[in-house]
Coordinates of C-alpha atoms in Angstrom, one line a residue:
M1 CA 87.1 128.8 113.1
E2 CA 85.3 132.4 113.0
L3 CA 85.8 134.5 109.9
H4 CA 86.0 138.3 109.5
W5 CA 83.8 139.8 106.6
L6 CA 87.2 140.8 105.0
D7 CA 88.1 136.8 105.1
Y8 CA 85.2 136.2 103.3
L9 CA 86.1 139.1 100.8
A10 CA 89.3 137.7 100.1
F11 CA 88.1 134.0 99.9
F12 CA 85.5 134.8 97.5
S13 CA 87.5 137.2 95.4
Y14 CA 90.0 134.2 94.7
F15 CA 87.0 132.0 93.9
A16 CA 85.8 135.0 91.4
L17 CA 89.3 135.5 89.8
L18 CA 90.0 131.8 89.2
S19 CA 86.4 131.1 87.9
L20 CA 87.2 134.3 85.2
I21 CA 90.3 132.5 84.3
G22 CA 88.7 129.3 83.9
Y23 CA 86.0 130.9 81.3
L24 CA 88.5 132.9 79.5
A25 CA 90.9 130.0 78.8
G26 CA 88.0 127.5 77.9
R27 CA 85.6 129.9 76.1
Q28 CA 86.9 129.4 72.7
K29 CA 85.0 126.4 70.9
N30 CA 86.3 122.9 71.4
V31 CA 85.6 121.5 67.8
V32 CA 88.8 119.3 67.8
A33 CA 89.3 116.6 70.6
A34 CA 92.9 117.9 70.9
D35 CA 91.7 121.3 71.8
Y36 CA 89.4 119.8 74.9
F37 CA 91.4 117.2 75.9
L38 CA 95.1 118.1 75.5
A39 CA 94.8 122.3 75.5
G40 CA 95.4 122.0 71.7
K41 CA 99.1 121.2 72.7
S42 CA 99.6 124.9 73.1
L43 CA 100.9 125.0 76.9
P44 CA 104.1 127.2 77.8
W45 CA 106.7 125.7 80.1
Y46 CA 105.4 127.7 83.3
V47 CA 102.0 126.5 82.8
V48 CA 103.0 122.7 82.4
G49 CA 105.2 122.7 85.4
S50 CA 102.7 125.1 87.7
S51 CA 99.8 122.7 86.6
Y52 CA 101.9 119.5 87.0
I53 CA 102.2 120.7 90.5
A54 CA 99.2 121.9 91.5
A55 CA 97.6 118.9 90.3
N56 CA 99.6 117.3 92.7
I57 CA 99.1 119.3 95.9
S58 CA 96.1 118.4 97.5
T59 CA 94.6 117.9 100.9
E60 CA 96.9 114.8 101.1
H61 CA 99.6 117.5 101.6
F62 CA 98.0 120.5 103.3
L63 CA 95.9 118.4 105.7
G64 CA 97.7 114.5 105.4
M65 CA 101.0 115.6 105.0
I66 CA 101.2 118.4 107.6
G67 CA 99.5 115.5 110.0
A68 CA 102.0 112.7 109.2
A69 CA 104.8 115.6 109.8
V70 CA 103.2 115.9 113.3
L71 CA 103.4 112.4 114.1
Y72 CA 106.5 111.2 112.0
G73 CA 108.8 114.2 111.5
I74 CA 110.6 115.4 108.7
V75 CA 110.8 112.2 106.9
V76 CA 107.4 112.6 105.2
A77 CA 109.4 115.3 103.0
T78 CA 111.0 112.3 101.5
P79 CA 108.4 111.7 98.9
E80 CA 108.9 115.1 97.5
W81 CA 112.4 115.7 97.5
S82 CA 113.2 112.1 96.2
T83 CA 110.5 113.0 93.3
I84 CA 113.4 114.9 91.9
I85 CA 114.6 111.6 90.8
A86 CA 111.5 111.0 89.1
F87 CA 111.7 113.9 86.9
T88 CA 115.3 113.2 86.0
F89 CA 114.2 110.3 83.9
L90 CA 111.1 111.8 83.1
I91 CA 113.0 114.9 81.5
W92 CA 115.9 113.0 80.0
L93 CA 114.1 109.9 78.8
F94 CA 110.8 109.7 78.8
I95 CA 109.4 113.4 77.8
P96 CA 111.6 112.8 74.2
F97 CA 110.1 109.2 74.0
L98 CA 106.6 109.8 74.7
L99 CA 106.3 113.3 72.5
T100 CA 107.5 111.1 69.9
S101 CA 104.7 108.2 69.9
K102 CA 101.8 111.0 69.6
V103 CA 99.4 109.7 71.6
Y104 CA 96.7 111.2 73.8
T105 CA 96.7 108.9 77.0
T106 CA 99.2 106.3 78.5
P107 CA 96.6 103.3 77.8
E108 CA 96.8 104.4 73.7
F109 CA 100.3 103.7 74.5
L110 CA 100.5 100.6 76.1
E111 CA 98.2 99.2 73.6
R112 CA 100.5 100.2 70.7
R113 CA 103.4 98.5 72.6
F114 CA 101.7 95.6 74.1
N115 CA 98.1 94.6 73.1
S116 CA 94.6 95.7 73.3
K117 CA 94.1 93.8 76.5
M118 CA 96.9 96.0 78.6
R119 CA 95.3 99.2 77.3
F120 CA 91.7 97.5 78.7
I121 CA 93.2 96.6 82.2
F122 CA 95.5 99.8 82.6
A123 CA 92.6 102.1 81.6
L124 CA 90.2 100.2 84.0
I125 CA 92.9 100.6 86.5
T126 CA 93.4 104.1 86.2
L127 CA 89.9 104.9 86.7
F128 CA 89.5 103.1 89.7
A129 CA 92.8 104.7 91.1
N130 CA 91.6 108.4 90.3
V131 CA 88.2 108.0 91.7
T132 CA 89.9 105.9 94.9
A133 CA 93.2 107.3 95.5
F134 CA 93.3 110.9 94.2
M135 CA 89.7 112.5 94.1
A136 CA 87.6 111.1 97.0
P137 CA 90.0 111.8 99.6
V138 CA 90.9 114.7 98.6
I139 CA 87.3 115.7 98.1
Y140 CA 86.8 114.6 101.6
G141 CA 89.6 116.3 102.6
G142 CA 88.0 119.7 101.2
G143 CA 84.9 119.1 102.8
L144 CA 86.6 119.1 106.3
I145 CA 88.2 122.3 105.2
V146 CA 85.0 123.7 104.2
E147 CA 82.6 122.6 107.1
E148 CA 85.4 123.6 109.9
A149 CA 86.0 127.0 108.1
L150 CA 82.5 128.1 107.3
G151 CA 80.9 126.8 110.1
F152 CA 79.0 124.2 108.5
N153 CA 78.5 121.8 111.2
E154 CA 77.1 124.0 113.3
L155 CA 74.4 125.4 110.3
F156 CA 73.3 121.7 110.0
G157 CA 72.9 121.2 113.9
L158 CA 75.9 119.0 114.5
N159 CA 77.5 121.2 117.1
E160 CA 78.9 120.0 120.6
V161 CA 75.2 120.1 122.1
A162 CA 74.2 117.7 119.1
I163 CA 76.8 115.6 119.8
K164 CA 76.3 114.9 123.6
A165 CA 73.0 114.1 122.5
G166 CA 74.0 111.3 120.7
A167 CA 73.9 113.0 117.1
Q168 CA 75.8 110.7 114.6
T169 CA 75.1 112.2 111.1
D170 CA 77.7 114.8 109.8
W171 CA 75.1 116.7 107.3
G172 CA 77.5 119.5 107.5
L173 CA 80.3 117.8 106.4
F174 CA 78.3 116.0 103.8
F175 CA 76.8 119.4 102.1
S176 CA 80.9 120.4 102.1
I177 CA 82.1 117.4 100.5
F178 CA 78.9 118.1 97.7
L179 CA 79.6 121.9 97.4
I180 CA 83.5 121.5 97.0
A181 CA 83.0 118.8 94.4
I182 CA 81.1 120.7 92.4
T183 CA 82.6 123.9 92.4
A184 CA 86.1 121.9 91.8
G185 CA 84.7 120.1 89.3
L186 CA 82.7 122.9 86.7
W187 CA 85.4 124.5 85.1
A188 CA 87.2 121.1 84.0
I189 CA 83.9 119.7 82.6
W190 CA 83.4 123.1 80.9
G191 CA 86.4 124.2 79.5
G192 CA 88.8 121.0 79.2
L193 CA 92.5 121.0 80.2
K194 CA 93.0 124.4 78.9
S195 CA 90.7 126.2 81.4
V196 CA 92.6 123.5 84.5
A197 CA 95.8 124.6 83.5
W198 CA 95.8 128.1 83.4
M199 CA 93.8 128.6 86.7
D200 CA 96.5 126.0 88.1
V201 CA 99.0 129.4 87.6
L202 CA 97.1 131.6 89.8
T203 CA 96.5 128.3 92.3
I204 CA 100.1 127.4 92.5
L205 CA 100.8 131.3 93.3
I206 CA 98.6 131.3 95.9
M207 CA 99.6 128.0 97.6
V208 CA 103.1 129.2 97.7
V209 CA 102.5 132.5 99.0
G210 CA 99.8 131.6 101.7
G211 CA 101.9 128.2 102.4
L212 CA 104.9 130.2 103.4
V213 CA 103.0 132.7 105.4
V214 CA 101.8 130.0 107.8
T215 CA 105.5 128.6 108.1
I216 CA 106.7 132.2 108.8
L217 CA 104.1 133.0 111.3
G218 CA 104.6 129.8 113.1
L219 CA 108.1 130.1 113.4
I220 CA 107.8 133.8 114.9
E221 CA 105.1 132.4 117.2
L222 CA 107.6 129.8 118.4
G223 CA 110.1 132.3 118.5
A224 CA 108.1 134.1 121.7
G225 CA 109.4 137.6 120.3
D226 CA 112.9 136.3 119.6
G227 CA 112.6 136.1 115.8
I228 CA 112.4 133.3 113.1
F229 CA 115.5 132.1 114.0
S230 CA 114.9 131.4 117.4
G231 CA 111.8 129.7 116.6
F232 CA 113.6 127.3 114.1
A233 CA 116.0 126.5 116.9
K234 CA 113.1 125.4 119.0
M235 CA 111.2 123.4 116.6
V236 CA 114.4 121.3 115.6
E237 CA 115.3 121.0 119.6
A238 CA 111.4 119.7 119.8
N239 CA 111.6 117.6 117.3
K240 CA 114.8 116.0 118.0
G241 CA 114.0 114.8 121.4
E242 CA 115.9 117.2 123.5
L243 CA 113.1 118.6 125.3
G244 CA 111.7 116.5 128.4
W245 CA 108.0 116.0 127.0
A246 CA 109.1 115.4 123.5
S247 CA 111.5 112.7 124.4
D248 CA 109.0 111.4 126.5
W249 CA 106.3 111.4 123.9
I250 CA 109.0 110.0 121.2
S251 CA 109.7 107.0 123.2
Q252 CA 106.1 106.0 124.3
N253 CA 104.8 106.4 120.5
V254 CA 108.0 105.2 118.8
T255 CA 106.1 101.3 118.8
N256 CA 103.6 103.0 116.1
I257 CA 106.2 104.3 113.8
L258 CA 108.9 101.6 113.5
N259 CA 107.5 98.4 113.1
G260 CA 108.5 95.6 115.6
S261 CA 110.1 98.2 118.3
E262 CA 109.6 98.7 121.9
S263 CA 109.0 101.8 123.9
G264 CA 112.1 103.7 124.5
D265 CA 114.1 102.7 121.4
Y266 CA 115.5 105.5 119.5
Y267 CA 113.6 107.4 116.9
N268 CA 115.4 110.7 115.2
R269 CA 112.3 112.8 113.7
M270 CA 114.7 115.2 112.2
S271 CA 116.2 112.6 109.7
V272 CA 114.6 111.6 106.4
L273 CA 116.7 108.5 106.2
Q274 CA 114.7 105.9 108.2
P275 CA 115.4 102.3 109.2
I276 CA 113.5 99.7 107.0
N277 CA 110.9 99.1 109.4
H278 CA 109.6 102.7 109.4
D279 CA 106.1 102.5 109.0
T280 CA 105.5 105.0 106.1
T281 CA 108.6 106.0 104.8
P282 CA 111.4 103.7 105.0
W283 CA 115.4 104.4 103.5
T284 CA 114.5 102.1 100.8
H285 CA 111.9 105.2 99.6
W286 CA 115.1 107.2 98.3
V287 CA 116.5 104.3 96.6
F288 CA 113.9 102.4 94.8
S289 CA 111.1 104.5 94.7
F290 CA 111.2 105.9 91.3
F291 CA 111.1 102.0 90.2
Y292 CA 108.2 101.1 92.0
L293 CA 106.0 104.2 92.4
G294 CA 107.8 107.3 90.6
L295 CA 107.8 105.8 87.2
W296 CA 104.2 105.2 87.4
Y297 CA 103.3 108.5 89.0
T298 CA 105.3 110.7 86.8
A299 CA 105.5 109.1 83.4
I300 CA 102.2 107.0 82.8
N301 CA 99.8 108.6 85.3
Q302 CA 97.4 110.0 83.1
H303 CA 96.5 113.0 84.9
M304 CA 100.0 114.0 85.7
I305 CA 101.5 113.5 82.2
Q306 CA 98.7 114.7 80.2
K307 CA 100.2 118.4 81.2
V308 CA 103.4 117.0 79.0
F309 CA 101.7 115.8 76.5
A310 CA 99.9 119.0 76.0
A311 CA 103.3 121.3 75.8
K312 CA 103.8 123.4 73.0
D313 CA 106.8 121.6 71.8
M314 CA 110.0 119.3 73.6
Y315 CA 111.7 122.7 75.3
N316 CA 108.5 123.7 76.9
A317 CA 107.7 120.2 78.1
R318 CA 111.3 119.5 79.6
M319 CA 111.8 123.0 81.0
G320 CA 108.2 122.7 82.7
M321 CA 109.3 119.6 84.4
V322 CA 112.5 121.6 85.7
F323 CA 110.3 124.3 87.0
A324 CA 108.1 121.5 88.6
S325 CA 111.1 119.9 90.2
F326 CA 112.0 123.6 92.1
L327 CA 108.4 123.8 93.2
K328 CA 108.9 120.4 94.6
L329 CA 112.1 121.5 96.3
L330 CA 110.2 124.0 98.0
L331 CA 106.6 122.0 99.3
P332 CA 108.2 120.4 102.4
F333 CA 108.8 124.4 103.6
I334 CA 105.1 124.5 102.8
V335 CA 103.5 121.5 103.7
V336 CA 106.0 119.7 106.2
V337 CA 107.4 122.1 108.2
P338 CA 104.1 123.7 109.7
G339 CA 104.0 120.0 111.2
L340 CA 107.2 120.0 112.8
I341 CA 106.3 123.7 114.3
F342 CA 102.9 122.4 115.5
F343 CA 104.3 119.4 117.2
A344 CA 107.2 121.7 118.9
M345 CA 104.0 124.1 119.9
K346 CA 103.0 120.8 122.0
P347 CA 99.3 120.5 121.0
D348 CA 97.0 118.5 123.7
F349 CA 95.8 115.9 121.4
L350 CA 99.5 114.3 121.4
F351 CA 99.0 113.0 124.9
S352 CA 95.4 111.6 124.0
G353 CA 97.1 108.0 124.5
S354 CA 95.5 107.2 121.2
W355 CA 97.4 106.7 118.0
D356 CA 94.1 106.5 116.0
L357 CA 92.9 109.5 117.8
M358 CA 96.2 111.5 117.1
S359 CA 96.1 110.6 113.5
E360 CA 92.6 111.7 113.2
E361 CA 93.2 115.3 115.0
A362 CA 96.4 115.8 113.3
N363 CA 94.7 116.2 109.9
K364 CA 93.4 119.3 111.4
T365 CA 96.9 120.7 112.1
Y366 CA 97.1 123.2 109.1
I367 CA 93.3 124.6 109.8
L368 CA 94.1 125.2 113.5
M369 CA 97.1 127.2 112.6
I370 CA 95.5 129.2 110.3
G371 CA 92.7 130.0 113.1
N372 CA 95.5 130.7 115.8
L373 CA 98.0 132.3 114.0
V374 CA 96.8 134.3 111.2
P375 CA 95.4 137.7 111.0
V376 CA 91.9 138.9 109.5
F377 CA 92.2 138.7 105.5
L378 CA 95.0 136.7 105.7
V379 CA 93.0 133.5 107.1
G380 CA 90.6 134.1 103.7
F381 CA 93.9 134.0 101.9
L382 CA 94.9 131.0 103.2
L383 CA 91.7 129.2 103.2
A384 CA 91.8 130.1 99.3
A385 CA 95.2 128.5 98.9
L386 CA 93.4 125.0 100.6
F387 CA 90.6 125.5 98.1
G388 CA 93.1 125.9 95.4
A389 CA 95.0 122.4 96.3
I390 CA 91.4 121.0 96.1
Q391 CA 90.3 122.5 93.1
S392 CA 93.6 121.9 91.0
T393 CA 93.8 118.3 91.9
V394 CA 90.2 117.6 91.4
S395 CA 90.0 119.4 87.9
S396 CA 93.1 117.7 86.6
V397 CA 91.8 114.3 88.1
L398 CA 88.4 115.0 86.9
N399 CA 89.6 116.0 82.9
S400 CA 92.2 113.1 82.6
T401 CA 89.7 110.5 84.1
S402 CA 86.9 111.8 81.2
T403 CA 89.6 111.7 78.8
I404 CA 90.5 108.0 79.4
F405 CA 86.7 106.8 79.6
T406 CA 86.2 108.8 76.5
I407 CA 89.5 107.5 74.3
D408 CA 90.0 104.3 75.8
F409 CA 86.5 103.4 76.5
Y410 CA 83.8 104.7 74.4
K411 CA 85.7 105.0 71.6
E412 CA 87.4 101.8 71.4
Y413 CA 85.0 99.5 72.5
I414 CA 81.3 101.4 72.1
N415 CA 81.6 104.0 69.1
P416 CA 84.6 103.5 67.1
K417 CA 83.6 106.4 64.5
V418 CA 82.5 109.2 66.9
S419 CA 83.1 112.4 66.1
E420 CA 85.4 114.7 67.5
K421 CA 82.3 116.9 68.7
Q422 CA 80.8 114.2 70.0
E423 CA 83.9 113.0 71.7
I424 CA 83.9 116.4 73.6
R425 CA 80.1 115.9 74.5
V426 CA 80.9 112.0 76.0
G427 CA 84.0 113.7 78.0
R428 CA 81.7 115.9 79.9
M429 CA 78.8 113.9 80.3
A430 CA 81.6 111.0 81.9
G431 CA 83.5 113.8 84.0
T432 CA 79.9 114.6 85.4
V433 CA 78.9 111.0 86.3
I434 CA 82.5 110.6 87.7
L435 CA 82.2 113.5 90.0
L436 CA 78.8 112.1 91.3
I437 CA 81.0 108.7 92.2
C438 CA 83.7 110.6 94.2
I439 CA 81.1 112.4 96.1
V440 CA 79.3 109.1 97.2
L441 CA 82.9 107.7 98.0
A442 CA 84.2 111.2 99.9
I443 CA 80.9 110.7 102.1
V444 CA 81.8 106.8 102.6
L445 CA 85.3 108.2 103.8
T446 CA 83.7 110.3 106.7
F447 CA 83.1 107.3 108.5
A448 CA 86.4 105.9 108.3
K449 CA 89.4 107.1 111.2
I450 CA 92.3 107.8 108.6
N451 CA 95.1 109.9 108.1
I452 CA 94.6 111.2 104.6
F453 CA 98.4 111.2 103.8
V454 CA 99.0 107.4 105.0
Y455 CA 95.6 106.5 102.7
V456 CA 96.5 107.8 99.8
Q457 CA 100.4 106.7 99.6
E458 CA 98.9 103.1 100.6
M459 CA 96.5 103.4 97.7
Y460 CA 99.7 104.5 95.2
T461 CA 101.5 101.4 96.4
F462 CA 99.1 99.1 96.0
I463 CA 98.1 100.1 92.6
G464 CA 101.4 101.2 90.7
P465 CA 104.3 98.8 90.9
P466 CA 103.1 96.2 88.4
F467 CA 102.7 98.9 85.9
S468 CA 105.8 100.5 86.8
A469 CA 107.7 97.1 86.0
I470 CA 106.0 96.3 82.9
F471 CA 106.6 99.5 81.4
L472 CA 110.3 100.0 82.3
A473 CA 110.8 96.2 81.2
G474 CA 108.8 96.8 77.7
M475 CA 110.5 100.1 76.6
L476 CA 114.2 98.5 77.4
W477 CA 113.8 94.9 75.7
K478 CA 112.2 93.9 72.6
R479 CA 111.3 90.4 73.5
I480 CA 108.6 91.1 75.8
N481 CA 105.0 90.9 74.2
G482 CA 101.4 91.5 75.1
R483 CA 100.9 88.3 76.9
D484 CA 103.9 88.4 78.7
A485 CA 103.0 92.1 80.0
V486 CA 99.0 90.9 80.7
I487 CA 100.2 88.0 83.0
A488 CA 102.9 89.9 84.9
V489 CA 100.5 92.6 85.7
V490 CA 97.8 90.4 87.1
A491 CA 100.0 88.2 89.2
G492 CA 101.6 91.6 90.5
L493 CA 98.2 93.0 91.5
A494 CA 97.4 89.3 92.6
L495 CA 100.7 89.6 94.9
S496 CA 99.3 93.3 96.0
I497 CA 96.0 91.7 97.4
I498 CA 97.5 89.3 99.1
I499 CA 99.9 91.0 100.9
K500 CA 97.4 93.5 101.8
F501 CA 95.4 90.4 103.0
L502 CA 98.6 89.4 105.4
V503 CA 99.2 93.0 106.6
F504 CA 95.3 93.4 108.0
F505 CA 94.6 90.0 109.3
P506 CA 97.6 87.3 109.9
L507 CA 100.2 89.5 110.6
A508 CA 97.9 92.4 111.8
D509 CA 99.3 92.3 115.6
S510 CA 102.9 90.5 114.8
T511 CA 105.9 92.1 115.9
S512 CA 108.6 89.3 113.8
A513 CA 111.2 90.4 111.7
F514 CA 108.8 89.4 109.0
A515 CA 105.8 91.3 109.7
S516 CA 108.3 94.5 110.3
F517 CA 109.5 94.4 107.0
I518 CA 106.6 94.1 104.9
K519 CA 104.1 95.9 106.8
P520 CA 105.6 99.5 105.7
F521 CA 103.5 100.0 102.4
A522 CA 106.9 101.1 100.8
N523 CA 108.4 98.0 100.9
Q524 CA 105.4 96.4 99.7
G525 CA 105.6 98.5 96.6
L526 CA 109.2 97.3 96.2
I527 CA 108.3 93.7 96.9
V528 CA 105.1 93.8 94.1
W529 CA 107.6 95.8 91.7
G530 CA 110.4 93.0 92.0
F531 CA 107.9 90.2 91.6
T532 CA 106.2 91.8 88.7
S533 CA 109.7 92.5 87.1
A534 CA 110.9 88.8 87.6
V535 CA 107.7 87.2 86.0
V536 CA 108.0 89.7 82.8
L537 CA 111.4 89.2 82.1
I538 CA 111.4 84.9 82.7
M539 CA 108.1 85.4 80.4
G540 CA 109.9 87.1 77.7
A541 CA 112.9 84.8 77.7
I542 CA 110.6 81.6 77.1
T543 CA 108.1 82.9 75.1
P544 CA 108.3 84.3 71.5
P545 CA 109.6 88.0 70.8
A546 CA 107.0 90.3 70.4
D547 CA 105.7 91.3 67.0
E548 CA 107.7 94.1 64.9
K549 CA 104.5 96.3 65.0
N550 CA 104.7 96.4 68.5
V551 CA 108.4 97.5 68.8
G552 CA 108.7 100.2 66.2
E553 CA 109.9 103.5 66.5
G554 CA 108.3 105.5 69.5
L555 CA 107.6 101.9 71.2
V556 CA 110.9 101.1 72.6
F557 CA 114.1 102.9 73.3
N558 CA 116.2 103.4 70.8
F559 CA 119.1 105.7 72.0
R560 CA 120.6 106.1 68.4
K561 CA 117.1 107.7 67.1
I562 CA 115.8 109.5 70.3
N563 CA 115.9 112.9 70.5
L564 CA 117.6 113.1 73.9
G565 CA 119.5 116.4 73.1
G566 CA 116.6 118.4 71.3
G567 CA 114.5 121.0 73.2
L568 CA 117.3 122.1 75.6
G569 CA 117.2 126.0 75.2
K570 CA 119.5 128.1 73.1
K571 CA 120.6 130.4 75.7
W572 CA 122.6 129.7 78.8
Y573 CA 120.0 131.3 81.0
N574 CA 117.2 129.2 79.6
S575 CA 119.3 126.0 79.9
V576 CA 117.4 122.8 80.5
L577 CA 120.6 121.4 81.5
L578 CA 121.8 124.0 83.7
W579 CA 118.2 124.7 85.7
W580 CA 118.0 120.6 86.0
G581 CA 121.4 120.3 87.5
L582 CA 120.9 123.0 90.0
G583 CA 117.8 121.5 91.1
F584 CA 119.4 118.2 91.4
A585 CA 122.0 119.6 93.5
M586 CA 119.8 121.1 95.8
M587 CA 117.9 117.9 96.4
I588 CA 121.4 116.2 97.3
A589 CA 121.8 119.1 99.8
F590 CA 118.5 119.1 101.4
M591 CA 119.1 114.8 101.5
L592 CA 122.5 115.8 103.5
I593 CA 121.2 118.8 105.8
F594 CA 118.0 116.4 107.0
S595 CA 120.3 113.2 107.4
V596 CA 123.4 114.2 108.5
F597 CA 124.3 117.6 109.7
V598 CA 120.8 118.6 111.8

């Protein structure tokens, strides 16, 4: 991609404005730990919602999800739209519940409900997840963008001539990874959550506007002078396999999409409801994803729920998540539809014959669309949107990871008498070390041929289900004690490891019905969640009940006392109920449109 000087102007103007916001938001003296780790609990609803979604959008979306849409179709929008179900539980049950507990971190909450062992296990797994599933792949994807856009591969000698001569080490990508990590993590380390959250408002604005520009320009290109609606019709026609080449491609590659299928089997790329043997997103995701994944990701995943903890009050927390719901509804038109458009453009790599090569090349879809469709200056603007996606995720995860290390490890086990100023200092030091570890892991990922979306989803469904199971069971049933929860989580994580071993080794080449069912990672998550739930419920029935101190107010659901009706808005136009209901209805409408009518 060759950039005009106006593109550089747009890109660095965005970066300068972002840095100014980060500086202004974080310049106050952080003398109280809550100021650094929870933004002084001062965030209004539009910042809560923006920061929540900005932390969620990353290179997994702009590279991985768009690339996955090229290969799998509209179904990859399912994780975005089905999240509204998880947000519903968060808005109506978990926000009032968690805010009542008045904690900094979710491991801290799990200690109060269960025991210190559960806090340690969850904090340790969270650190692992944040590094391997959140930051490292995002930094790796960001490195791909920076290298491609700014030409570091040429600058560092890995051009076409060098590749033909046998060069292997991509120093340009390594430098890009280092650059993106440092620039993304700087303000999170310096200014804490307040800097991160207020920068995210600008980031989400740039990402939404920039992303829609690519979608619109792509449809105009497909329309070939006949307009956007003509382009949309051609996109649907190709993705439904109504063109000869598209039908042939689907017939040849369905075996890579539906486990156990044969060449020529039917596959509808324009449906969000797919059979249970779908490789990435079977229909079970709609029905059960909240239980095995959504609960962990939305309610007890520290780098997401930390924004809710930082809200001004109950209303701003709830309305923030309603705002986040509408952003989630919009996201597939930014990070899925471009993939459908690119498929309809019939890119050469689709006919390489190798699914692995297609998966690798599909990661570059968004960059290619920007380079081919977008005029001068807007290219820099859209690269800024991509940078914003990287920056916001890395900053948020880095802040939450340093929070967990400081509160759940350093303060808990190393220096219980640490002052609040020392907590802030330790948090900054921890953030720096964690960032360096993520840089190393991102470099390791450069040697793997992966689709970022698939890699991240695999990690989510490996880590989240056991904790979703014990959290839900522990909130609903007082009998479950800390020992029950620890045994169930260890058993669930062990089963996750066993399943991965089966999938990658004994069942790798199997086309049996059992292999076809167990290979989709969504089904793996459901199996582990169901198993962990069964273990913890059986343990709860046969072991002594939990101590009274572990089931007090704010630790177990008490529908008679919980403030389910508070913080709902005083006027009809700012009613949480009204806007949540509208968002939920839109989710159902999208599901029907892309499963029945298209």
